[in-house]
PDB file of C-alpha atoms and ligand atoms in Angstrom:
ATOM      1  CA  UNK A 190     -21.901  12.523-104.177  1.00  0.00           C
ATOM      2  CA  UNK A 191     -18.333  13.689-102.577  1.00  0.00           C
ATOM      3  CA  UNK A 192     -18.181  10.488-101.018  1.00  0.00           C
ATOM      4  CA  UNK A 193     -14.297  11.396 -99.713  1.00  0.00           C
ATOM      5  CA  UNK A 194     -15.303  14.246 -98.742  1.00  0.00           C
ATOM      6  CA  UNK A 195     -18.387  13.144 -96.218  1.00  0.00           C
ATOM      7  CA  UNK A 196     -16.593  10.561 -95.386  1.00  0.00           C
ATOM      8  CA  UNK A 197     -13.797  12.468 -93.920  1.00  0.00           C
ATOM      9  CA  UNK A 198     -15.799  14.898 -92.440  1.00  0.00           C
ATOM     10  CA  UNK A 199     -17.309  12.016 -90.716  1.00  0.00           C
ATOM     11  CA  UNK A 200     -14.265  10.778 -89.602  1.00  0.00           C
ATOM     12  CA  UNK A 201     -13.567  13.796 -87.996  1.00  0.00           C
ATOM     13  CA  UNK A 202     -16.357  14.419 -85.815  1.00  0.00           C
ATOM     14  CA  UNK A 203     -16.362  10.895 -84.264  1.00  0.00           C
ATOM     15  CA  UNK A 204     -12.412  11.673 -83.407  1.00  0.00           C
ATOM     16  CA  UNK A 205     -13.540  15.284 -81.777  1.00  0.00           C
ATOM     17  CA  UNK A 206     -16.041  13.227 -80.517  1.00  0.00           C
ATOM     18  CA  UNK A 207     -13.886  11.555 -78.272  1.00  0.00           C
ATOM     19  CA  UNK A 208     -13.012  14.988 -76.017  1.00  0.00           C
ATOM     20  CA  UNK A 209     -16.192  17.008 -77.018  1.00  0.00           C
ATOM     21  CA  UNK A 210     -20.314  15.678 -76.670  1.00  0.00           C
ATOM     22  CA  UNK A 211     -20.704  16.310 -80.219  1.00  0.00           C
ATOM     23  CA  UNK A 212     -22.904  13.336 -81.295  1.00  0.00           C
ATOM     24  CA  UNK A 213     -24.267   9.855 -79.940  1.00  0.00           C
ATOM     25  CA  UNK A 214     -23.023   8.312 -83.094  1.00  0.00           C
ATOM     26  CA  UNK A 215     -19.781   6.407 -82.697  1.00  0.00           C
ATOM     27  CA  UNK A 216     -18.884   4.318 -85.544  1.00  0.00           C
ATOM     28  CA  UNK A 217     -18.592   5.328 -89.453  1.00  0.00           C
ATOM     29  CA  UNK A 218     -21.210   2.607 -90.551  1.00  0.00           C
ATOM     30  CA  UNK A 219     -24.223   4.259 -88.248  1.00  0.00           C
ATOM     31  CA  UNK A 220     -22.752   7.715 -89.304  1.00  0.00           C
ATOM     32  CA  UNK A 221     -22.727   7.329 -92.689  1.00  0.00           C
ATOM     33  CA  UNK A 222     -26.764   6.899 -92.890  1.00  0.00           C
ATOM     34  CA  UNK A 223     -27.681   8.504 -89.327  1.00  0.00           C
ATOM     35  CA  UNK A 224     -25.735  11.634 -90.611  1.00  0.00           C
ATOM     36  CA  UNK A 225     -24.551  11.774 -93.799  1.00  0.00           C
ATOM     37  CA  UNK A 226     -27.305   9.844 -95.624  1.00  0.00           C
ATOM     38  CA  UNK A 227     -29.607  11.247 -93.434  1.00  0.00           C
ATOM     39  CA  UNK A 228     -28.579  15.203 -94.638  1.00  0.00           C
ATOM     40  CA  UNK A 229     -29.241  14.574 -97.796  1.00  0.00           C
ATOM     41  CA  UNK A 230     -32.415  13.417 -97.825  1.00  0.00           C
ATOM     42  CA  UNK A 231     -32.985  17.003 -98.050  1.00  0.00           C
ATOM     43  CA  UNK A 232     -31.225  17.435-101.084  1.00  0.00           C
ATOM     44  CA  UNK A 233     -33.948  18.026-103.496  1.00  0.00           C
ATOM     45  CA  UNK A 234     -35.517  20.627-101.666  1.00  0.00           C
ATOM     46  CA  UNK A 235     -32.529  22.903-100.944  1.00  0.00           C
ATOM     47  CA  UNK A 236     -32.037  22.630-104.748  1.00  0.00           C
ATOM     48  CA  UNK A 237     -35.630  23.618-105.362  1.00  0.00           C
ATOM     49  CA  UNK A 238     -35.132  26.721-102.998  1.00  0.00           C
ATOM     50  CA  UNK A 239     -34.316  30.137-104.978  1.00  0.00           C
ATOM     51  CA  UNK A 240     -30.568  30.879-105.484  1.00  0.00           C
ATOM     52  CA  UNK A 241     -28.279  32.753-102.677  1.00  0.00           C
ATOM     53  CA  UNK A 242     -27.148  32.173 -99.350  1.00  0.00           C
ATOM     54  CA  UNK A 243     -27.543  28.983 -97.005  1.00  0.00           C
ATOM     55  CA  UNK A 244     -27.899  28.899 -93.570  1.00  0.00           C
ATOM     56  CA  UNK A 245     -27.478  25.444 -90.817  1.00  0.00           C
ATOM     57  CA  UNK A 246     -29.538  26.274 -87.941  1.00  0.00           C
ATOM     58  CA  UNK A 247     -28.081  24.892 -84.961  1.00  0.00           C
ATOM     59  CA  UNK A 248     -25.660  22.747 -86.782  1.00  0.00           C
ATOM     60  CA  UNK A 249     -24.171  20.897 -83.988  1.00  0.00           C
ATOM     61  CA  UNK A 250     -21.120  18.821 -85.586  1.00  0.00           C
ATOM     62  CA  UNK A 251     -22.365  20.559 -89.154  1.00  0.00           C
ATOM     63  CA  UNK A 252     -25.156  18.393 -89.942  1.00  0.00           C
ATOM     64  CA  UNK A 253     -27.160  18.503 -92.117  1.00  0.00           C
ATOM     65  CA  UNK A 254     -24.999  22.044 -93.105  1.00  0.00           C
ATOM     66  CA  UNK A 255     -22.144  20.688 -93.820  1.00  0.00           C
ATOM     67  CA  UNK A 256     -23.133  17.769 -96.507  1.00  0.00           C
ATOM     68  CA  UNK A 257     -25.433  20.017 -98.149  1.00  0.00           C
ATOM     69  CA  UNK A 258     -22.837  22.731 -98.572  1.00  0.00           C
ATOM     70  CA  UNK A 259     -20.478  19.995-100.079  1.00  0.00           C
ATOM     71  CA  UNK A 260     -23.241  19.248-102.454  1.00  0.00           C
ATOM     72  CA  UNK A 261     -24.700  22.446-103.709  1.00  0.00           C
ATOM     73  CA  UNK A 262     -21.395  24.472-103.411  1.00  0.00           C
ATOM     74  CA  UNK A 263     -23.861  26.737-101.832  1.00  0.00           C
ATOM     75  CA  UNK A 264     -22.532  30.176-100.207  1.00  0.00           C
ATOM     76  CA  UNK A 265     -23.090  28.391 -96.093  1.00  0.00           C
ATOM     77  CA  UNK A 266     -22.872  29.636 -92.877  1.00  0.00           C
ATOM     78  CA  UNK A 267     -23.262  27.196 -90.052  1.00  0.00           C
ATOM     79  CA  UNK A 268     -25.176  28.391 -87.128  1.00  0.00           C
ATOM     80  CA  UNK A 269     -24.229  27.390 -83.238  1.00  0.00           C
ATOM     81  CA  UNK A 270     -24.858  29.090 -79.740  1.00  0.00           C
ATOM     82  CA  UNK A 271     -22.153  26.767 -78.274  1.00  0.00           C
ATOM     83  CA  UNK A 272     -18.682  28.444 -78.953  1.00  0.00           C
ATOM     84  CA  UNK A 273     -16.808  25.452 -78.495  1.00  0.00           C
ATOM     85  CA  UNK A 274     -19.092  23.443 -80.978  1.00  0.00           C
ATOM     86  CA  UNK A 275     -18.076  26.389 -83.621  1.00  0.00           C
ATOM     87  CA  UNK A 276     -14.684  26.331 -82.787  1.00  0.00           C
ATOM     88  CA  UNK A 277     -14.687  22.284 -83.796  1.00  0.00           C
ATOM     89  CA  UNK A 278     -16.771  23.202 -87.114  1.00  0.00           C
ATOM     90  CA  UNK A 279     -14.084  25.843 -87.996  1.00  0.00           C
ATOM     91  CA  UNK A 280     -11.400  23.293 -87.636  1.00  0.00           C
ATOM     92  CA  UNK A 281     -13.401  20.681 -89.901  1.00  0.00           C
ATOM     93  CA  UNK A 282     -14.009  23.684 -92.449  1.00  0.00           C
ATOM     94  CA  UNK A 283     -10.218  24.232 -92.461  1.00  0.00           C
ATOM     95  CA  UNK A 284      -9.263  20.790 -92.837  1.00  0.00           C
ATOM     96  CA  UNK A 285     -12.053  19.840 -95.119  1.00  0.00           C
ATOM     97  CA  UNK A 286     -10.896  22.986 -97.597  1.00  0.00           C
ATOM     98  CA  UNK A 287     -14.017  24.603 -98.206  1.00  0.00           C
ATOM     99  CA  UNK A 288     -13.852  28.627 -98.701  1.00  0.00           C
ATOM    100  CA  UNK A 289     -17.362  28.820 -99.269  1.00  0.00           C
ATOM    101  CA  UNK A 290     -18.713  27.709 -95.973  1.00  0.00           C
ATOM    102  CA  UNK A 291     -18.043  29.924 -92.226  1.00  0.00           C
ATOM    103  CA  UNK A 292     -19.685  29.968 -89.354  1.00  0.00           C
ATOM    104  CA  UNK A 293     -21.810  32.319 -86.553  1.00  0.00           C
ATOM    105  CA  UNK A 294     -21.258  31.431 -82.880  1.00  0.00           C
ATOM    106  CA  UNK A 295     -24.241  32.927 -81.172  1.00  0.00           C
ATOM    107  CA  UNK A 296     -27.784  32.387 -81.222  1.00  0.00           C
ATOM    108  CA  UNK A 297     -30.304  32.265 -84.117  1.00  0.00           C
ATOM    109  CA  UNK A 298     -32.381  35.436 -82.828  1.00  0.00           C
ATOM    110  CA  UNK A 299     -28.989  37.453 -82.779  1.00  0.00           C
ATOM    111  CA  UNK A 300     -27.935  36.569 -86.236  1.00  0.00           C
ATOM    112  CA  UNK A 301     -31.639  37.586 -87.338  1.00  0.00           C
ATOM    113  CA  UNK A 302     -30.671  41.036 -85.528  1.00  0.00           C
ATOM    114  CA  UNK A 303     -27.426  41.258 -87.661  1.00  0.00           C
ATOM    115  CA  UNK A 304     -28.637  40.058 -91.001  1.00  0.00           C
ATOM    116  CA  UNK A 305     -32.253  40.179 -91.566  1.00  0.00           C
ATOM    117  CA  UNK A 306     -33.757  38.639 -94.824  1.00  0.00           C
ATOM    118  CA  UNK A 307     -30.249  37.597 -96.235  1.00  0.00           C
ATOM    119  CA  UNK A 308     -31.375  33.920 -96.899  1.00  0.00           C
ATOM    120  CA  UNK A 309     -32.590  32.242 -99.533  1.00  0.00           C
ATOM    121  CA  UNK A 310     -33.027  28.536 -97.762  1.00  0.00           C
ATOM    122  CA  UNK A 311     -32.449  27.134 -94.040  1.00  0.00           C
ATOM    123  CA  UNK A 312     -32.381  24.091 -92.966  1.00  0.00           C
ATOM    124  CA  UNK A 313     -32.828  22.846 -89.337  1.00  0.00           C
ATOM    125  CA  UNK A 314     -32.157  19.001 -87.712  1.00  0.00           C
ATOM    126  CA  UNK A 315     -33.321  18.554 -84.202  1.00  0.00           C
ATOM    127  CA  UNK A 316     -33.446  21.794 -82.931  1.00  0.00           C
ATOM    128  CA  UNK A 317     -37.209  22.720 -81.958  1.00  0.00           C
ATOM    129  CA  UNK A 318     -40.271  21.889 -82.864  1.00  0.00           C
ATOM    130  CA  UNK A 319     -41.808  23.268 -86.256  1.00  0.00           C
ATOM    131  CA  UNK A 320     -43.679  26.670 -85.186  1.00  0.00           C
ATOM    132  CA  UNK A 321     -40.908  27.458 -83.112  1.00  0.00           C
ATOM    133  CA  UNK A 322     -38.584  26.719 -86.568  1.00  0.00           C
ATOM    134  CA  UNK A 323     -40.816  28.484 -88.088  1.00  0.00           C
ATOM    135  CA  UNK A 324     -40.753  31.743 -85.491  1.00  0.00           C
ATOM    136  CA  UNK A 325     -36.483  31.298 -86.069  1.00  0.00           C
ATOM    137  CA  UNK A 326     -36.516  31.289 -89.358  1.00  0.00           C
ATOM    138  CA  UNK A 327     -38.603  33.878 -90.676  1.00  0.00           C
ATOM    139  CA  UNK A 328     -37.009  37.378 -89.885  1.00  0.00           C
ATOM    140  CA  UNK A 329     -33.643  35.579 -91.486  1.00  0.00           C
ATOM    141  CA  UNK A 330     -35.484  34.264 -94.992  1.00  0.00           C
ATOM    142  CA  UNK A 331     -35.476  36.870 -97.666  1.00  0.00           C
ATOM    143  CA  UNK A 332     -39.060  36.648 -99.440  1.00  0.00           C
ATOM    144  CA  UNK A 333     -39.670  33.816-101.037  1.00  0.00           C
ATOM    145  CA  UNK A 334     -36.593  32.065 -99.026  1.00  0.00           C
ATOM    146  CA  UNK A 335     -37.307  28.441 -97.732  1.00  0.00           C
ATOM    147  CA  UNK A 336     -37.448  26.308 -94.322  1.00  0.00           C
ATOM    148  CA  UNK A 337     -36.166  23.018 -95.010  1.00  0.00           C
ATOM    149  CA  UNK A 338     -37.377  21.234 -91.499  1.00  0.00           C
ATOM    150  CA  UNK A 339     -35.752  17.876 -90.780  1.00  0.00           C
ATOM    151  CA  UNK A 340     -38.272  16.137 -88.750  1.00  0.00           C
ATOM    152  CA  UNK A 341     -38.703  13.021 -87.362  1.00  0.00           C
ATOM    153  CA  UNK A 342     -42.248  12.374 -85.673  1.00  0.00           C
ATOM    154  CA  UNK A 343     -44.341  14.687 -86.127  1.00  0.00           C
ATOM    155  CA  UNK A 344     -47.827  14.703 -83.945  1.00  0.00           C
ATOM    156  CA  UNK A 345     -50.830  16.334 -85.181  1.00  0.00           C
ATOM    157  CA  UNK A 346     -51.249  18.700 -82.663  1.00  0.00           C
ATOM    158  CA  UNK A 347     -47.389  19.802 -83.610  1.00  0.00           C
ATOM    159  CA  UNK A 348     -48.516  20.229 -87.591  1.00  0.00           C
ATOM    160  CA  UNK A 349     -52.072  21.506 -86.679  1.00  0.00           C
ATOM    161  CA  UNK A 350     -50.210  24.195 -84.740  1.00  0.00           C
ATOM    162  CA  UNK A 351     -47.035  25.212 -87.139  1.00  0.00           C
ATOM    163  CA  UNK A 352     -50.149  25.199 -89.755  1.00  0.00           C
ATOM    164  CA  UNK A 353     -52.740  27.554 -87.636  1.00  0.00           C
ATOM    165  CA  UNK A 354     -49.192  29.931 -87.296  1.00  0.00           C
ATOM    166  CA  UNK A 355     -48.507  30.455 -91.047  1.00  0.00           C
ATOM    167  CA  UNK A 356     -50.328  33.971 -91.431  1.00  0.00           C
ATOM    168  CA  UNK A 357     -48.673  35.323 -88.193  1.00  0.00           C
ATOM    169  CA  UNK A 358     -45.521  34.538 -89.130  1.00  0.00           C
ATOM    170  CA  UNK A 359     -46.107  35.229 -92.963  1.00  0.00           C
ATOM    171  CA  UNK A 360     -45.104  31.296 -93.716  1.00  0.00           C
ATOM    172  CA  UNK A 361     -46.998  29.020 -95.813  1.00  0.00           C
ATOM    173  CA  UNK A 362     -46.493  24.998 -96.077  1.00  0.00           C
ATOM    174  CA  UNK A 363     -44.892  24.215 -99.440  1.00  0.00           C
ATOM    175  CA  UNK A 364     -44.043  20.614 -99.057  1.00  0.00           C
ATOM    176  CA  UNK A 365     -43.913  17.539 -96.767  1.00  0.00           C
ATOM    177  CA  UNK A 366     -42.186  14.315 -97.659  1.00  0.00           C
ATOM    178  CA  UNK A 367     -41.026  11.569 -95.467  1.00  0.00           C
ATOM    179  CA  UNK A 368     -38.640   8.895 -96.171  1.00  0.00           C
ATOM    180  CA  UNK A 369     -37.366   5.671 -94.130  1.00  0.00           C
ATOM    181  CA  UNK A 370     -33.621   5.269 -93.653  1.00  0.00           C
ATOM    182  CA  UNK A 371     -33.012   2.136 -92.371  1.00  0.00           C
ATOM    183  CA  UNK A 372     -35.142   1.625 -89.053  1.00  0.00           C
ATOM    184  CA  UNK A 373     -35.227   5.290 -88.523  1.00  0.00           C
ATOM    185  CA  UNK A 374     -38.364   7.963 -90.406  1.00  0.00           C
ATOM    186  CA  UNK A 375     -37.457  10.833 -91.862  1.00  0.00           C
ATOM    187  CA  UNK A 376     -39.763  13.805 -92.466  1.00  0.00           C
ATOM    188  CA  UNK A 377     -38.711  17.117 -94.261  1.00  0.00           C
ATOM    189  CA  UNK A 378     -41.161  19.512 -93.970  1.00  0.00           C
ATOM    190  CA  UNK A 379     -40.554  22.990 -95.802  1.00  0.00           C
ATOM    191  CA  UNK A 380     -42.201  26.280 -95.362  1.00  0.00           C
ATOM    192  CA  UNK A 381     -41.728  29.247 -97.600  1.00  0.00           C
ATOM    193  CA  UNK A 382     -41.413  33.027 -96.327  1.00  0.00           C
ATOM    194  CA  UNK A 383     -44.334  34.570 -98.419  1.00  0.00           C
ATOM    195  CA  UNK A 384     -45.067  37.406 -96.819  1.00  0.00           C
ATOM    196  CA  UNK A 385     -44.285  40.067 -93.242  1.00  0.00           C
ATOM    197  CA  UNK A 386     -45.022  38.611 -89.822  1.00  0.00           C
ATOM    198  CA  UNK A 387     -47.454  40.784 -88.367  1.00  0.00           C
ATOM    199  CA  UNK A 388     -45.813  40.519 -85.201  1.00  0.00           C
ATOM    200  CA  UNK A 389     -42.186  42.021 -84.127  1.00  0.00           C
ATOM    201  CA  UNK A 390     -39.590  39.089 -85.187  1.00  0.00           C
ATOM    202  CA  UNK A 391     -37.124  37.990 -83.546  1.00  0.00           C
ATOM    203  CA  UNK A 392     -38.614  38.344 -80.157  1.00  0.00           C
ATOM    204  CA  UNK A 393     -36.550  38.707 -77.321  1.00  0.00           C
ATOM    205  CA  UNK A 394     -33.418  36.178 -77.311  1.00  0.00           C
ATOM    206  CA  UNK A 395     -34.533  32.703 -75.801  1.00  0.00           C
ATOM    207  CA  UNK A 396     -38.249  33.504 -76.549  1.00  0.00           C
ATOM    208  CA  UNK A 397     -38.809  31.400 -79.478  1.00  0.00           C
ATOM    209  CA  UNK A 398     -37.947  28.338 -77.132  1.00  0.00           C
ATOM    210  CA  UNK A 399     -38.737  29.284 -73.892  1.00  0.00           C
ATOM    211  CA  UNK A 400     -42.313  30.640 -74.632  1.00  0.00           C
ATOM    212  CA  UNK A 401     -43.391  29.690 -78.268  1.00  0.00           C
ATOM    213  CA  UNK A 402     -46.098  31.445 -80.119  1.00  0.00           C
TER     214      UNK A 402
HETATM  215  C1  SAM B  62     -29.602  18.536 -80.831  1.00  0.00           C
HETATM  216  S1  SAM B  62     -28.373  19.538 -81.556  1.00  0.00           S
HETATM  217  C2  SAM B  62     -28.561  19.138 -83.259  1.00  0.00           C
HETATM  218  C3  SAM B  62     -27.276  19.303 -84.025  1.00  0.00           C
HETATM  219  C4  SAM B  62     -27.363  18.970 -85.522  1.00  0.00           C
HETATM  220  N1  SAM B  62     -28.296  19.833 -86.230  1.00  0.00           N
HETATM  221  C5  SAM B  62     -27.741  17.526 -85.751  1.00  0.00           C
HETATM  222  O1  SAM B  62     -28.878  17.258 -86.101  1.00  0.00           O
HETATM  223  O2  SAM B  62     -26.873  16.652 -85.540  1.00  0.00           O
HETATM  224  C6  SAM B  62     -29.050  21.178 -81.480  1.00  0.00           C
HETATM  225  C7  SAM B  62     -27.981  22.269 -81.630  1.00  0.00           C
HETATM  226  O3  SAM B  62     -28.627  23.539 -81.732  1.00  0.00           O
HETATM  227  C8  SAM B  62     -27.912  24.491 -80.964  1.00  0.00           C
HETATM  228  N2  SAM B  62     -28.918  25.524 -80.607  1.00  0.00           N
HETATM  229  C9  SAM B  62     -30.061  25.361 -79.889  1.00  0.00           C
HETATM  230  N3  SAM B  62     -30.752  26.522 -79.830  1.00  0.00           N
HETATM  231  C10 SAM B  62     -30.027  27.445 -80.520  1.00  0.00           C
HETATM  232  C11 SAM B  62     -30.209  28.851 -80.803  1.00  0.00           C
HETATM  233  N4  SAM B  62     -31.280  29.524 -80.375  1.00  0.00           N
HETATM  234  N5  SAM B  62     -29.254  29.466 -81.538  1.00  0.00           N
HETATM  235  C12 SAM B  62     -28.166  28.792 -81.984  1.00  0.00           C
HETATM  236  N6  SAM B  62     -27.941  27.478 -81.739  1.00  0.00           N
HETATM  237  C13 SAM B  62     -28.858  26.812 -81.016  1.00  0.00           C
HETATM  238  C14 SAM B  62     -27.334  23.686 -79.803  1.00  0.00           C
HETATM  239  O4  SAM B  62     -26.169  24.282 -79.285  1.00  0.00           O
HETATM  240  C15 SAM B  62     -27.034  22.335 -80.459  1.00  0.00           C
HETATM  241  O5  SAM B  62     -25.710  22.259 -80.942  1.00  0.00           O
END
């Protein structure tokens, strides 16, 4: 692991922290497992995703983007509708050297727009629940591209729901592990683009969220 690395990235967002809302977490020893540990629990499944680009949905203060780009020296671009969110994540990128990671300020249904099917894996941390994930990420994946959900409870209904969606949206469940960190669960939950939604993707911009499938 680039212990240094995620360290100092760490360090970083709990001092931009201190003039932007960029995370609850305020000391390193919570950070280090809340985010850093916690990002790459999803380690093995980005690696078992099919080469090319990566993509951080709604990275926030670039987790779990930013540790997993540090990891798989991945080709990343970290996702965020709040401009001044991206403008902190460019200054981290700068400081933190690393020429293969950049950054989209906008939303997720825009950046489908712009650059449909150009991912090969995406990961998203506390963004929505899974069928609206799923609805996100689908017109981005290239076929055969991955989902990499980070979850942490899941409810039935939620699963039963993502899982009665996969034909729509041309998604099927490849694999669900959980794992405890500490006091806290941790459930990544991947989905696999196998096939064409038969409905128009991405809906209209704030859709997804505002009135999921
Ligand atoms: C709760 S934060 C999670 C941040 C980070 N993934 C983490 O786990 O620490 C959700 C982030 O997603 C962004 N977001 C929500 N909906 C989005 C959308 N449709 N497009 C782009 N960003 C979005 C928000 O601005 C926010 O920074």
């Amino acid at each position: 692991m680039h212990d240094d690395l995620l360290r100092r990235h760490l360090e970083l967002v709990i001092e931009a922290n201190k003039t932007t809302n960029i995370t609850r977490i305020e000391s390193m020893e919570e950070g280090m497992v809340l985010h850093v540990e916690d990002s790459l629990v999803g380690l093995p499944e980005l690696e078992a995703a099919p080469a090319g680009r990566y993509a951080d949905l709604g990275s926030g203060a670039g987790y779990p983007g930013i540790p997993l780009a540090v990891e798989t020296g991945r080709e990343t671009l970290l996702v965020d509708s709040v401009g001044k969110k991206v403008s902190i994540l460019d200054g981290f990128i700068e400081k933190l050297e690393l020429p293969h990671v950049s950054t989209y300020a906008g939303r997720i249904e825009d950046l489908a727009r712009e650059r449909p099917g150009e991912f090969a894996v995406v990961t998203a941390r506390a963004l929505a629940k899974l069928s609206v994930l799923m609805e996100l990420a689908c017109p981005l994946l290239q076929q055969g591209g991955r989902l990499v959900c980070y979850k942490a409870h899941v409810d039935d209904e939620e699963f039963a729901h993502a899982r009665s969606l996969q034909e729509k949206l041309g998604m099927k469940l490849v694999s669900d592990r959980s794992v405890s960190l500490g006091d806290n669960a941790r459930r990544i939950i991947v989905f696999e683009r196998v096939g064409n939604p038969s409905i128009s993707l991405p809906r209209r911009t704030g859709m997804a969220q505002k009135k999921p499938l």
